[in-house]
CSV table of N, CA and C in Angstrom, one decimal:
chain,number,residue,atom,x,y,z
A,233,VAL,N,0.8,-1.2,0.0
A,233,VAL,CA,-0.1,0.0,0.0
A,233,VAL,C,0.9,1.2,0.0
A,234,GLY,N,1.9,1.3,0.8
A,234,GLY,CA,2.8,2.5,0.8
A,234,GLY,C,3.5,2.7,-0.5
A,235,CYS,N,3.9,1.6,-1.3
A,235,CYS,CA,4.5,1.7,-2.5
A,235,CYS,C,3.6,2.4,-3.5
A,236,LYS,N,2.3,1.9,-3.4
A,236,LYS,CA,1.3,2.4,-4.4
A,236,LYS,C,0.9,3.9,-4.0
A,237,ALA,N,0.9,4.2,-2.8
A,237,ALA,CA,0.6,5.6,-2.3
A,237,ALA,C,1.7,6.5,-2.9
A,238,ILE,N,3.0,6.0,-2.7
A,238,ILE,CA,4.1,6.9,-3.2
A,238,ILE,C,4.0,7.1,-4.7
A,239,LEU,N,3.6,6.1,-5.5
A,239,LEU,CA,3.5,6.2,-7.0
A,239,LEU,C,2.4,7.1,-7.3
A,240,VAL,N,1.2,7.1,-6.5
A,240,VAL,CA,0.1,7.9,-6.8
A,240,VAL,C,0.6,9.4,-6.6
A,241,PHE,N,1.3,9.7,-5.5
A,241,PHE,CA,1.8,11.1,-5.4
A,241,PHE,C,2.8,11.5,-6.4
A,242,PHE,N,3.7,10.4,-6.7
A,242,PHE,CA,4.6,10.7,-7.8
A,242,PHE,C,3.9,11.2,-9.1
A,243,GLN,N,2.9,10.4,-9.5
A,243,GLN,CA,2.1,10.6,-10.8
A,243,GLN,C,1.5,12.0,-10.6
A,244,TYR,N,1.0,12.3,-9.4
A,244,TYR,CA,0.3,13.5,-9.2
A,244,TYR,C,1.2,14.7,-9.4
A,245,GLY,N,2.5,14.6,-8.9
A,245,GLY,CA,3.5,15.6,-9.0
A,245,GLY,C,3.9,15.8,-10.6
A,246,VAL,N,4.0,14.7,-11.2
A,246,VAL,CA,4.3,14.9,-12.7
A,246,VAL,C,3.2,15.5,-13.4
A,247,MET,N,1.9,15.1,-13.2
A,247,MET,CA,0.7,15.8,-13.8
A,247,MET,C,0.6,17.2,-13.4
A,248,ALA,N,0.8,17.6,-12.2
A,248,ALA,CA,0.7,18.9,-11.7
A,248,ALA,C,1.8,19.8,-12.4
A,249,ASN,N,2.9,19.3,-12.6
A,249,ASN,CA,4.1,20.0,-13.2
A,249,ASN,C,3.6,20.4,-14.7
A,250,PHE,N,3.0,19.5,-15.4
A,250,PHE,CA,2.5,19.9,-16.7
A,250,PHE,C,1.4,20.9,-16.7
A,251,TYR,N,0.5,20.8,-15.7
A,251,TYR,CA,-0.7,21.7,-15.7
A,251,TYR,C,-0.2,23.1,-15.1
A,252,TRP,N,0.9,23.2,-14.3
A,252,TRP,CA,1.4,24.4,-13.9
A,252,TRP,C,2.1,25.0,-15.0
A,253,LEU,N,2.7,24.3,-15.9
A,253,LEU,CA,3.3,25.0,-17.1
A,253,LEU,C,2.3,25.5,-18.0
A,254,LEU,N,1.1,24.8,-18.0
A,254,LEU,CA,-0.1,25.4,-18.9
A,254,LEU,C,-0.5,26.6,-18.2
A,255,VAL,N,-0.6,26.6,-16.8
A,255,VAL,CA,-1.1,27.9,-16.2
A,255,VAL,C,-0.2,29.1,-16.5
A,256,GLU,N,1.1,28.8,-16.5
A,256,GLU,CA,2.1,29.8,-16.9
A,256,GLU,C,1.8,30.4,-18.3
A,257,GLY,N,1.6,29.4,-19.2
A,257,GLY,CA,1.3,29.8,-20.6
A,257,GLY,C,0.0,30.6,-20.7
A,258,LEU,N,-1.0,30.1,-20.0
A,258,LEU,CA,-2.3,30.9,-20.0
A,258,LEU,C,-2.1,32.3,-19.5
A,259,TYR,N,-1.4,32.4,-18.4
A,259,TYR,CA,-1.3,33.6,-17.6
A,259,TYR,C,-0.6,34.7,-18.6
A,260,LEU,N,0.6,34.2,-19.2
A,260,LEU,CA,1.4,35.0,-20.1
A,260,LEU,C,0.4,35.4,-21.3
A,261,HIS,N,-0.2,34.5,-21.8
A,261,HIS,CA,-1.1,34.8,-23.1
A,261,HIS,C,-2.2,35.7,-22.7
A,262,ILE,N,-2.8,35.6,-21.5
A,262,ILE,CA,-3.9,36.5,-21.1
A,262,ILE,C,-3.3,37.9,-20.8
A,263,LEU,N,-2.1,38.0,-20.4
A,263,LEU,CA,-1.5,39.3,-20.1
A,263,LEU,C,-1.2,40.1,-21.5
A,264,LEU,N,-0.8,39.3,-22.4
A,264,LEU,CA,-0.5,39.9,-23.8
A,264,LEU,C,-1.8,40.2,-24.5
A,265,VAL,N,-2.9,39.4,-24.5
A,265,VAL,CA,-4.0,39.6,-25.2
A,265,VAL,C,-5.0,40.6,-24.5
A,266,LEU,N,-5.2,40.4,-23.2
A,266,LEU,CA,-6.1,41.3,-22.5
A,266,LEU,C,-5.3,42.3,-21.6
A,267,ILE,N,-4.8,43.3,-22.2
A,267,ILE,CA,-3.9,44.2,-21.5
A,267,ILE,C,-4.5,44.8,-20.4
A,268,PHE,N,-5.8,45.3,-20.4
A,268,PHE,CA,-6.4,46.0,-19.3
A,268,PHE,C,-7.3,45.1,-18.5
A,269,SER,N,-7.0,43.9,-18.3
A,269,SER,CA,-7.9,43.0,-17.6
A,269,SER,C,-7.7,43.2,-16.1
A,270,PRO,N,-8.7,43.7,-15.4
A,270,PRO,CA,-8.5,43.8,-14.0
A,270,PRO,C,-8.6,42.5,-13.2
A,271,ASN,N,-9.2,41.5,-13.8
A,271,ASN,CA,-9.4,40.2,-13.1
A,271,ASN,C,-8.1,39.4,-13.3
A,272,ARG,N,-7.5,38.8,-12.3
A,272,ARG,CA,-6.3,38.0,-12.5
A,272,ARG,C,-6.6,36.5,-12.5
A,273,HIS,N,-7.9,36.1,-12.3
A,273,HIS,CA,-8.2,34.6,-12.5
A,273,HIS,C,-7.4,33.7,-11.6
A,274,PHE,N,-7.0,34.1,-10.4
A,274,PHE,CA,-6.2,33.3,-9.6
A,274,PHE,C,-6.9,32.0,-9.2
A,275,THR,N,-8.1,32.0,-8.8
A,275,THR,CA,-8.8,30.8,-8.5
A,275,THR,C,-8.9,29.9,-9.6
A,276,VAL,N,-9.1,30.3,-10.9
A,276,VAL,CA,-9.1,29.5,-12.0
A,276,VAL,C,-7.7,28.9,-12.2
A,277,TYR,N,-6.7,29.5,-12.0
A,277,TYR,CA,-5.3,29.0,-12.2
A,277,TYR,C,-5.1,27.9,-11.1
A,278,LEU,N,-5.5,28.2,-9.9
A,278,LEU,CA,-5.4,27.1,-8.8
A,278,LEU,C,-6.2,25.9,-9.1
A,279,LEU,N,-7.3,26.1,-9.7
A,279,LEU,CA,-8.1,24.9,-10.1
A,279,LEU,C,-7.5,24.1,-11.3
A,280,ILE,N,-6.9,24.8,-12.2
A,280,ILE,CA,-6.3,24.1,-13.3
A,280,ILE,C,-4.9,23.5,-12.8
A,281,GLY,N,-4.2,24.2,-12.1
A,281,GLY,CA,-2.9,23.6,-11.7
A,281,GLY,C,-2.9,22.4,-10.7
A,282,TRP,N,-3.9,22.6,-9.7
A,282,TRP,CA,-4.1,21.5,-8.7
A,282,TRP,C,-5.3,20.6,-8.9
A,283,GLY,N,-6.3,21.2,-9.4
A,283,GLY,CA,-7.6,20.5,-9.5
A,283,GLY,C,-7.7,19.4,-10.6
A,284,ILE,N,-7.3,19.8,-11.8
A,284,ILE,CA,-7.4,18.9,-13.0
A,284,ILE,C,-6.4,17.6,-12.7
A,285,PRO,N,-5.2,17.8,-12.2
A,285,PRO,CA,-4.5,16.7,-11.9
A,285,PRO,C,-5.0,15.8,-10.8
A,286,THR,N,-5.7,16.4,-9.8
A,286,THR,CA,-6.4,15.6,-8.7
A,286,THR,C,-7.5,14.7,-9.3
A,287,ILE,N,-8.3,15.4,-10.2
A,287,ILE,CA,-9.4,14.6,-10.8
A,287,ILE,C,-8.9,13.4,-11.6
A,288,PHE,N,-7.8,13.5,-12.5
A,288,PHE,CA,-7.4,12.5,-13.3
A,288,PHE,C,-6.4,11.5,-12.4
A,289,ILE,N,-5.8,11.8,-11.4
A,289,ILE,CA,-5.1,10.9,-10.6
A,289,ILE,C,-6.0,10.1,-9.8
A,290,ILE,N,-7.2,10.6,-9.3
A,290,ILE,CA,-8.1,9.8,-8.6
A,290,ILE,C,-8.8,8.8,-9.6
A,291,THR,N,-9.1,9.3,-10.8
A,291,THR,CA,-9.6,8.4,-11.9
A,291,THR,C,-8.6,7.3,-12.2
A,292,TRP,N,-7.4,7.7,-12.3
A,292,TRP,CA,-6.3,6.7,-12.5
A,292,TRP,C,-6.2,5.7,-11.5
A,293,THR,N,-6.3,6.1,-10.2
A,293,THR,CA,-6.2,5.2,-9.0
A,293,THR,C,-7.3,4.2,-9.0
A,294,VAL,N,-8.5,4.7,-9.3
A,294,VAL,CA,-9.6,3.8,-9.4
A,294,VAL,C,-9.5,2.8,-10.5
A,295,THR,N,-9.1,3.2,-11.6
A,295,THR,CA,-8.9,2.3,-12.8
A,295,THR,C,-7.8,1.3,-12.5
A,296,ARG,N,-6.8,1.7,-11.8
A,296,ARG,CA,-5.7,0.8,-11.5
A,296,ARG,C,-6.2,-0.3,-10.5
A,297,ILE,N,-7.1,0.2,-9.6
A,297,ILE,CA,-7.6,-0.9,-8.6
A,297,ILE,C,-8.5,-1.8,-9.4
A,298,ILE,N,-9.3,-1.4,-10.3
A,298,ILE,CA,-10.3,-2.2,-11.0
A,298,ILE,C,-9.7,-3.1,-11.9
A,299,LEU,N,-8.8,-2.5,-12.9
A,299,LEU,CA,-8.3,-3.2,-14.0
A,299,LEU,C,-6.9,-3.9,-13.8
A,300,GLU,N,-6.1,-3.3,-13.0
A,300,GLU,CA,-4.6,-3.8,-12.9
A,300,GLU,C,-4.1,-3.5,-11.6
A,301,ASP,N,-4.5,-4.2,-10.6
A,301,ASP,CA,-4.1,-4.0,-9.3
A,301,ASP,C,-3.0,-5.0,-8.9
A,302,THR,N,-1.9,-5.0,-9.6
A,302,THR,CA,-0.9,-6.0,-9.4
A,302,THR,C,0.4,-5.2,-9.0
A,303,GLY,N,1.2,-5.7,-8.1
A,303,GLY,CA,2.5,-5.2,-7.7
A,303,GLY,C,2.3,-3.7,-7.3
A,304,CYS,N,3.3,-3.0,-7.6
A,304,CYS,CA,3.3,-1.6,-7.0
A,304,CYS,C,2.9,-0.6,-8.0
A,305,TRP,N,2.2,-1.1,-9.0
A,305,TRP,CA,1.6,-0.2,-10.1
A,305,TRP,C,2.7,0.4,-11.0
A,306,ASP,N,3.8,-0.1,-10.9
A,306,ASP,CA,4.9,0.5,-11.7
A,306,ASP,C,5.1,-0.2,-13.2
A,307,THR,N,4.2,-1.2,-13.5
A,307,THR,CA,4.1,-1.7,-14.8
A,307,THR,C,2.8,-1.4,-15.4
A,308,ASN,N,2.7,-1.5,-16.7
A,308,ASN,CA,1.5,-1.0,-17.4
A,308,ASN,C,1.2,-2.1,-18.5
A,309,GLU,N,0.6,-3.2,-18.0
A,309,GLU,CA,0.3,-4.3,-18.9
A,309,GLU,C,-0.9,-4.0,-19.7
A,310,HIS,N,-2.0,-3.3,-19.0
A,310,HIS,CA,-3.1,-2.8,-19.7
A,310,HIS,C,-2.9,-1.4,-20.1
A,311,GLY,N,-3.3,-0.9,-21.3
A,311,GLY,CA,-3.2,0.5,-21.7
A,311,GLY,C,-4.2,1.4,-21.0
A,312,GLY,N,-5.4,0.9,-20.6
A,312,GLY,CA,-6.4,1.8,-20.1
A,312,GLY,C,-5.9,2.7,-19.0
A,313,PRO,N,-5.5,2.2,-17.9
A,313,PRO,CA,-5.2,3.1,-16.8
A,313,PRO,C,-4.0,4.1,-17.2
A,314,TRP,N,-3.1,3.7,-18.0
A,314,TRP,CA,-2.0,4.6,-18.3
A,314,TRP,C,-2.5,5.7,-19.1
A,315,TRP,N,-3.4,5.5,-20.0
A,315,TRP,CA,-4.0,6.6,-20.9
A,315,TRP,C,-4.8,7.6,-20.1
A,316,VAL,N,-5.3,7.2,-19.0
A,316,VAL,CA,-6.0,8.1,-18.1
A,316,VAL,C,-5.1,9.3,-17.7
A,317,ILE,N,-3.9,9.0,-17.5
A,317,ILE,CA,-2.8,10.0,-17.1
A,317,ILE,C,-2.2,10.6,-18.4
A,318,ARG,N,-2.0,9.8,-19.3
A,318,ARG,CA,-1.2,10.2,-20.5
A,318,ARG,C,-2.0,11.2,-21.4
A,319,ILE,N,-3.3,11.1,-21.7
A,319,ILE,CA,-4.1,11.9,-22.5
A,319,ILE,C,-4.2,13.4,-21.9
A,320,PRO,N,-4.5,13.5,-20.6
A,320,PRO,CA,-4.5,14.9,-20.0
A,320,PRO,C,-3.1,15.5,-20.2
A,321,ILE,N,-2.0,14.8,-19.9
A,321,ILE,CA,-0.7,15.5,-20.1
A,321,ILE,C,-0.5,15.8,-21.6
A,322,LEU,N,-0.8,15.0,-22.6
A,322,LEU,CA,-0.6,15.3,-23.9
A,322,LEU,C,-1.4,16.5,-24.4
A,323,ILE,N,-2.7,16.6,-23.8
A,323,ILE,CA,-3.5,17.8,-24.0
A,323,ILE,C,-2.9,19.1,-23.5
A,324,SER,N,-2.3,19.0,-22.3
A,324,SER,CA,-1.7,20.2,-21.7
A,324,SER,C,-0.5,20.6,-22.5
A,325,ILE,N,0.2,19.6,-23.0
A,325,ILE,CA,1.4,19.9,-23.9
A,325,ILE,C,1.0,20.7,-25.1
A,326,ILE,N,0.0,20.1,-25.8
A,326,ILE,CA,-0.4,20.6,-27.1
A,326,ILE,C,-1.0,22.0,-26.9
A,327,VAL,N,-1.8,22.2,-25.9
A,327,VAL,CA,-2.4,23.5,-25.7
A,327,VAL,C,-1.3,24.5,-25.4
A,328,ASN,N,-0.4,24.1,-24.5
A,328,ASN,CA,0.7,25.0,-24.2
A,328,ASN,C,1.6,25.4,-25.4
A,329,PHE,N,1.8,24.4,-26.3
A,329,PHE,CA,2.6,24.7,-27.5
A,329,PHE,C,1.8,25.7,-28.5
A,330,ILE,N,0.5,25.5,-28.5
A,330,ILE,CA,-0.4,26.4,-29.3
A,330,ILE,C,-0.3,27.8,-28.7
A,331,LEU,N,-0.3,27.9,-27.3
A,331,LEU,CA,-0.2,29.2,-26.7
A,331,LEU,C,1.2,29.8,-27.0
A,332,PHE,N,2.2,29.0,-27.0
A,332,PHE,CA,3.6,29.4,-27.3
A,332,PHE,C,3.7,30.0,-28.7
A,333,ILE,N,3.1,29.3,-29.7
A,333,ILE,CA,3.0,29.8,-31.1
A,333,ILE,C,2.3,31.1,-31.1
A,334,SER,N,1.2,31.2,-30.4
A,334,SER,CA,0.4,32.4,-30.5
A,334,SER,C,1.2,33.6,-29.8
A,335,ILE,N,1.9,33.4,-28.7
A,335,ILE,CA,2.7,34.4,-28.1
A,335,ILE,C,3.8,34.9,-29.0
A,336,ILE,N,4.5,34.0,-29.7
A,336,ILE,CA,5.5,34.3,-30.7
A,336,ILE,C,4.9,35.1,-31.8
A,337,ARG,N,3.7,34.8,-32.2
A,337,ARG,CA,3.1,35.6,-33.2
A,337,ARG,C,2.8,37.0,-32.8
A,338,ILE,N,2.3,37.1,-31.5
A,338,ILE,CA,2.0,38.4,-30.9
A,338,ILE,C,3.4,39.2,-30.8
A,339,LEU,N,4.4,38.5,-30.3
A,339,LEU,CA,5.8,39.3,-30.2
A,339,LEU,C,6.3,39.7,-31.6
A,340,LEU,N,6.0,38.9,-32.6
A,340,LEU,CA,6.5,39.3,-33.9
A,340,LEU,C,5.7,40.5,-34.5
A,341,GLN,N,4.4,40.5,-34.1
A,341,GLN,CA,3.6,41.7,-34.6
A,341,GLN,C,4.1,42.9,-33.9
A,342,LYS,N,4.4,42.9,-32.6
A,342,LYS,CA,4.7,44.0,-31.8
A,342,LYS,C,6.1,44.4,-32.3
A,343,LEU,N,7.0,43.6,-32.7
A,343,LEU,CA,8.3,43.9,-33.1
A,343,LEU,C,8.3,44.6,-34.5
A,344,ARG,N,7.3,44.3,-35.4
A,344,ARG,CA,7.1,44.9,-36.7
A,344,ARG,C,6.4,46.1,-36.6
A,345,SER,N,5.8,46.5,-35.5
A,345,SER,CA,5.1,47.8,-35.3
A,345,SER,C,6.0,49.0,-35.5
A,346,PRO,N,5.5,50.1,-36.2
A,346,PRO,CA,6.3,51.2,-36.5
A,346,PRO,C,6.8,52.0,-35.3
A,347,ASP,N,6.2,51.7,-34.1
A,347,ASP,CA,6.6,52.3,-32.9
A,347,ASP,C,7.9,51.8,-32.3
A,348,VAL,N,8.2,50.5,-32.7
A,348,VAL,CA,9.4,49.9,-32.2
A,348,VAL,C,10.6,50.3,-33.1
A,349,GLY,N,11.6,50.9,-32.5
A,349,GLY,CA,12.8,51.5,-33.2
A,349,GLY,C,13.8,50.3,-33.5
A,350,GLY,N,14.8,50.6,-34.3
A,350,GLY,CA,15.8,49.7,-34.5
A,350,GLY,C,15.7,49.1,-35.9
A,351,ASN,N,16.8,48.4,-36.4
A,351,ASN,CA,16.8,47.8,-37.7
A,351,ASN,C,16.2,46.4,-37.6
A,352,ASP,N,16.1,45.8,-38.8
A,352,ASP,CA,15.6,44.5,-38.9
A,352,ASP,C,16.3,43.4,-38.1
A,353,GLN,N,17.7,43.5,-38.1
A,353,GLN,CA,18.5,42.6,-37.4
A,353,GLN,C,18.4,42.7,-35.9
A,354,SER,N,18.2,43.9,-35.3
A,354,SER,CA,18.0,44.0,-33.9
A,354,SER,C,16.6,43.5,-33.5
A,355,GLN,N,15.6,43.7,-34.3
A,355,GLN,CA,14.3,43.2,-34.1
A,355,GLN,C,14.3,41.6,-34.0
A,356,TYR,N,15.0,41.0,-35.0
A,356,TYR,CA,15.0,39.6,-35.0
A,356,TYR,C,15.8,39.1,-33.9
A,357,LYS,N,16.9,39.7,-33.5
A,357,LYS,CA,17.5,39.4,-32.2
A,357,LYS,C,16.7,39.4,-31.0
A,358,ARG,N,15.9,40.4,-30.9
A,358,ARG,CA,15.0,40.5,-29.8
A,358,ARG,C,14.0,39.4,-29.8
A,359,LEU,N,13.4,39.1,-31.0
A,359,LEU,CA,12.4,38.0,-31.1
A,359,LEU,C,13.1,36.7,-30.8
A,360,ALA,N,14.4,36.4,-31.3
A,360,ALA,CA,15.0,35.2,-31.0
A,360,ALA,C,15.3,35.0,-29.4
A,361,LYS,N,15.7,36.2,-28.8
A,361,LYS,CA,15.9,36.2,-27.3
A,361,LYS,C,14.6,35.9,-26.6
A,362,SER,N,13.5,36.6,-27.0
A,362,SER,CA,12.2,36.3,-26.3
A,362,SER,C,11.8,34.9,-26.5
A,363,THR,N,12.0,34.3,-27.7
A,363,THR,CA,11.6,33.0,-27.9
A,363,THR,C,12.4,32.0,-27.1
A,364,LEU,N,13.7,32.2,-27.0
A,364,LEU,CA,14.5,31.3,-26.3
A,364,LEU,C,14.2,31.4,-24.7
A,365,LEU,N,13.8,32.6,-24.2
A,365,LEU,CA,13.3,32.7,-22.9
A,365,LEU,C,12.0,32.0,-22.5
A,366,LEU,N,11.2,32.0,-23.6
A,366,LEU,CA,9.9,31.3,-23.4
A,366,LEU,C,9.9,29.8,-23.5
A,367,ILE,N,11.0,29.2,-24.2
A,367,ILE,CA,11.0,27.8,-24.3
A,367,ILE,C,10.9,27.0,-22.9
A,368,PRO,N,11.8,27.5,-22.0
A,368,PRO,CA,11.8,26.7,-20.7
A,368,PRO,C,10.5,27.0,-19.9
A,369,LEU,N,10.0,28.3,-20.0
A,369,LEU,CA,8.8,28.6,-19.3
A,369,LEU,C,7.6,27.8,-19.7
A,370,PHE,N,7.5,27.5,-21.1
A,370,PHE,CA,6.3,26.8,-21.6
A,370,PHE,C,6.6,25.3,-21.6
A,371,GLY,N,7.8,24.9,-21.4
A,371,GLY,CA,8.1,23.4,-21.5
A,371,GLY,C,8.0,22.9,-23.0
A,372,VAL,N,8.4,23.8,-23.9
A,372,VAL,CA,8.3,23.5,-25.3
A,372,VAL,C,9.1,22.2,-25.6
A,373,HIS,N,10.1,21.9,-24.9
A,373,HIS,CA,11.0,20.8,-25.2
A,373,HIS,C,10.2,19.5,-25.1
A,374,TYR,N,9.1,19.4,-24.3
A,374,TYR,CA,8.3,18.3,-24.2
A,374,TYR,C,7.5,17.9,-25.5
A,375,THR,N,7.4,18.9,-26.4
A,375,THR,CA,6.7,18.6,-27.6
A,375,THR,C,7.5,17.7,-28.6
A,376,VAL,N,8.8,17.6,-28.3
A,376,VAL,CA,9.7,16.8,-29.2
A,376,VAL,C,9.1,15.4,-29.3
A,377,PHE,N,8.8,14.7,-28.1
A,377,PHE,CA,8.5,13.4,-28.1
A,377,PHE,C,7.0,13.1,-27.8
A,378,VAL,N,6.1,14.1,-27.9
A,378,VAL,CA,4.7,13.9,-27.6
A,378,VAL,C,4.0,13.0,-28.5
A,379,LEU,N,4.4,13.0,-29.8
A,379,LEU,CA,3.7,12.2,-30.7
A,379,LEU,C,4.2,10.8,-30.9
A,380,PHE,N,5.5,10.5,-30.4
A,380,PHE,CA,6.2,9.2,-30.6
A,380,PHE,C,5.6,8.3,-29.6
A,381,PRO,N,5.4,7.0,-30.0
A,381,PRO,CA,5.1,5.9,-29.0
A,381,PRO,C,6.2,5.8,-28.0
A,382,ASP,N,5.8,5.5,-26.7
A,382,ASP,CA,6.8,5.4,-25.7
A,382,ASP,C,7.9,4.3,-26.0
A,383,ARG,N,7.4,3.2,-26.5
A,383,ARG,CA,8.4,2.2,-26.7
A,383,ARG,C,9.5,2.4,-27.8
A,384,SER,N,9.1,3.1,-28.8
A,384,SER,CA,10.1,3.4,-29.9
A,384,SER,C,11.1,4.5,-29.5
A,385,SER,N,10.8,5.4,-28.7
A,385,SER,CA,11.7,6.5,-28.4
A,385,SER,C,12.0,6.5,-26.9
A,386,ASN,N,11.9,5.5,-26.2
A,386,ASN,CA,12.1,5.5,-24.8
A,386,ASN,C,13.6,6.0,-24.3
A,387,ASN,N,14.6,5.3,-25.0
A,387,ASN,CA,15.9,5.6,-24.6
A,387,ASN,C,16.3,7.1,-24.9
A,388,TYR,N,15.9,7.6,-26.1
A,388,TYR,CA,16.2,9.0,-26.4
A,388,TYR,C,15.4,9.9,-25.6
A,389,LYS,N,14.2,9.6,-25.4
A,389,LYS,CA,13.3,10.4,-24.6
A,389,LYS,C,13.9,10.5,-23.1
A,390,ILE,N,14.4,9.5,-22.5
A,390,ILE,CA,14.9,9.6,-21.1
A,390,ILE,C,16.2,10.6,-21.2
A,391,ILE,N,17.1,10.4,-22.1
A,391,ILE,CA,18.2,11.2,-22.2
A,391,ILE,C,17.9,12.6,-22.4
A,392,PHE,N,17.0,12.9,-23.3
A,392,PHE,CA,16.6,14.2,-23.7
A,392,PHE,C,15.9,14.9,-22.5
A,393,GLU,N,15.0,14.2,-21.8
A,393,GLU,CA,14.3,14.8,-20.7
A,393,GLU,C,15.2,15.1,-19.5
A,394,LEU,N,16.1,14.1,-19.4
A,394,LEU,CA,17.1,14.3,-18.2
A,394,LEU,C,18.0,15.5,-18.4
A,395,CYS,N,18.5,15.7,-19.7
A,395,CYS,CA,19.2,16.9,-20.0
A,395,CYS,C,18.5,18.1,-19.9
A,396,LEU,N,17.3,18.3,-20.5
A,396,LEU,CA,16.7,19.6,-20.6
A,396,LEU,C,15.6,19.6,-19.6
A,397,GLY,N,14.8,18.7,-19.1
A,397,GLY,CA,13.8,18.8,-18.2
A,397,GLY,C,14.4,18.9,-16.8
A,398,SER,N,15.4,18.3,-16.5
A,398,SER,CA,16.0,18.5,-15.1
A,398,SER,C,16.5,19.8,-14.8
A,399,PHE,N,16.9,20.6,-15.9
A,399,PHE,CA,17.3,21.9,-15.7
A,399,PHE,C,16.3,22.9,-15.9
A,400,GLN,N,15.1,22.6,-16.2
A,400,GLN,CA,14.0,23.5,-16.5
A,400,GLN,C,13.8,24.5,-15.4
A,401,GLY,N,13.6,24.0,-14.2
A,401,GLY,CA,13.4,24.8,-13.0
A,401,GLY,C,14.5,25.8,-12.7
A,402,LEU,N,15.8,25.3,-12.9
A,402,LEU,CA,16.9,26.2,-12.7
A,402,LEU,C,17.0,27.3,-13.8
A,403,ILE,N,16.7,27.0,-15.0
A,403,ILE,CA,16.7,27.9,-16.1
A,403,ILE,C,15.7,29.0,-15.8
A,404,VAL,N,14.4,28.6,-15.4
A,404,VAL,CA,13.4,29.4,-15.2
A,404,VAL,C,13.6,30.4,-14.0
A,405,ALA,N,14.2,29.8,-13.0
A,405,ALA,CA,14.6,30.5,-11.8
A,405,ALA,C,15.6,31.6,-12.1
A,406,VAL,N,16.7,31.2,-12.8
A,406,VAL,CA,17.7,32.1,-13.2
A,406,VAL,C,17.2,33.3,-14.1
A,407,LEU,N,16.5,32.9,-15.1
A,407,LEU,CA,16.0,33.9,-16.1
A,407,LEU,C,14.9,34.8,-15.5
A,408,TYR,N,13.9,34.3,-14.8
A,408,TYR,CA,12.8,35.0,-14.4
A,408,TYR,C,12.8,35.6,-12.9
A,409,CYS,N,13.8,35.0,-12.1
A,409,CYS,CA,13.9,35.5,-10.7
A,409,CYS,C,15.2,36.2,-10.5
A,410,PHE,N,16.3,35.4,-10.6
A,410,PHE,CA,17.7,36.0,-10.3
A,410,PHE,C,18.1,37.1,-11.1
A,411,LEU,N,17.8,37.0,-12.4
A,411,LEU,CA,18.2,38.1,-13.4
A,411,LEU,C,17.2,39.2,-13.6
A,412,ASN,N,16.1,39.0,-12.9
A,412,ASN,CA,15.0,40.1,-13.1
A,412,ASN,C,15.2,41.2,-12.0
A,413,SER,N,15.4,42.4,-12.3
A,413,SER,CA,15.6,43.4,-11.4
A,413,SER,C,14.4,43.7,-10.6
A,414,GLU,N,13.2,43.4,-11.0
A,414,GLU,CA,12.0,43.7,-10.2
A,414,GLU,C,11.8,42.8,-9.1
A,415,VAL,N,12.3,41.5,-9.3
A,415,VAL,CA,12.2,40.6,-8.2
A,415,VAL,C,13.3,40.9,-7.2
């Protein structure tokens, strides 16, 4: 029971990570699109970041108990319970990638505005810098393996996620907290 409880909390942490990345993307997108929005939607963000993973982890736990209650739940012989977690994570990655593309489009429009000074080269440098800063914030690196089956790309996926994913929090903290003069 203890092993299963630890795995449930582990899966909840993984899913909450993806949904908080989605909340960051939604928040930034809303800031850029709705400039004068007095409502900050804090409760909605909390429900998305903690609530949606809770619903799917409870559903996953029930399906594991009913369909595949063997061992410590670390194997996935039946696909059903695994997809209860996998599909919401895939949806959050895809929505976040769409938000990322939308924000890059908005930044490109703002850079092409006649109010922005500088030559084309400096504008594209600013766009490239903005894009590179947004990649870890949105978790764009997860989209690389989102459409590949787990078995065909598992070794590459582990190496890629260990190299990029493990430094994501550090990169976000350095870029958005330590190097930010407002913080």
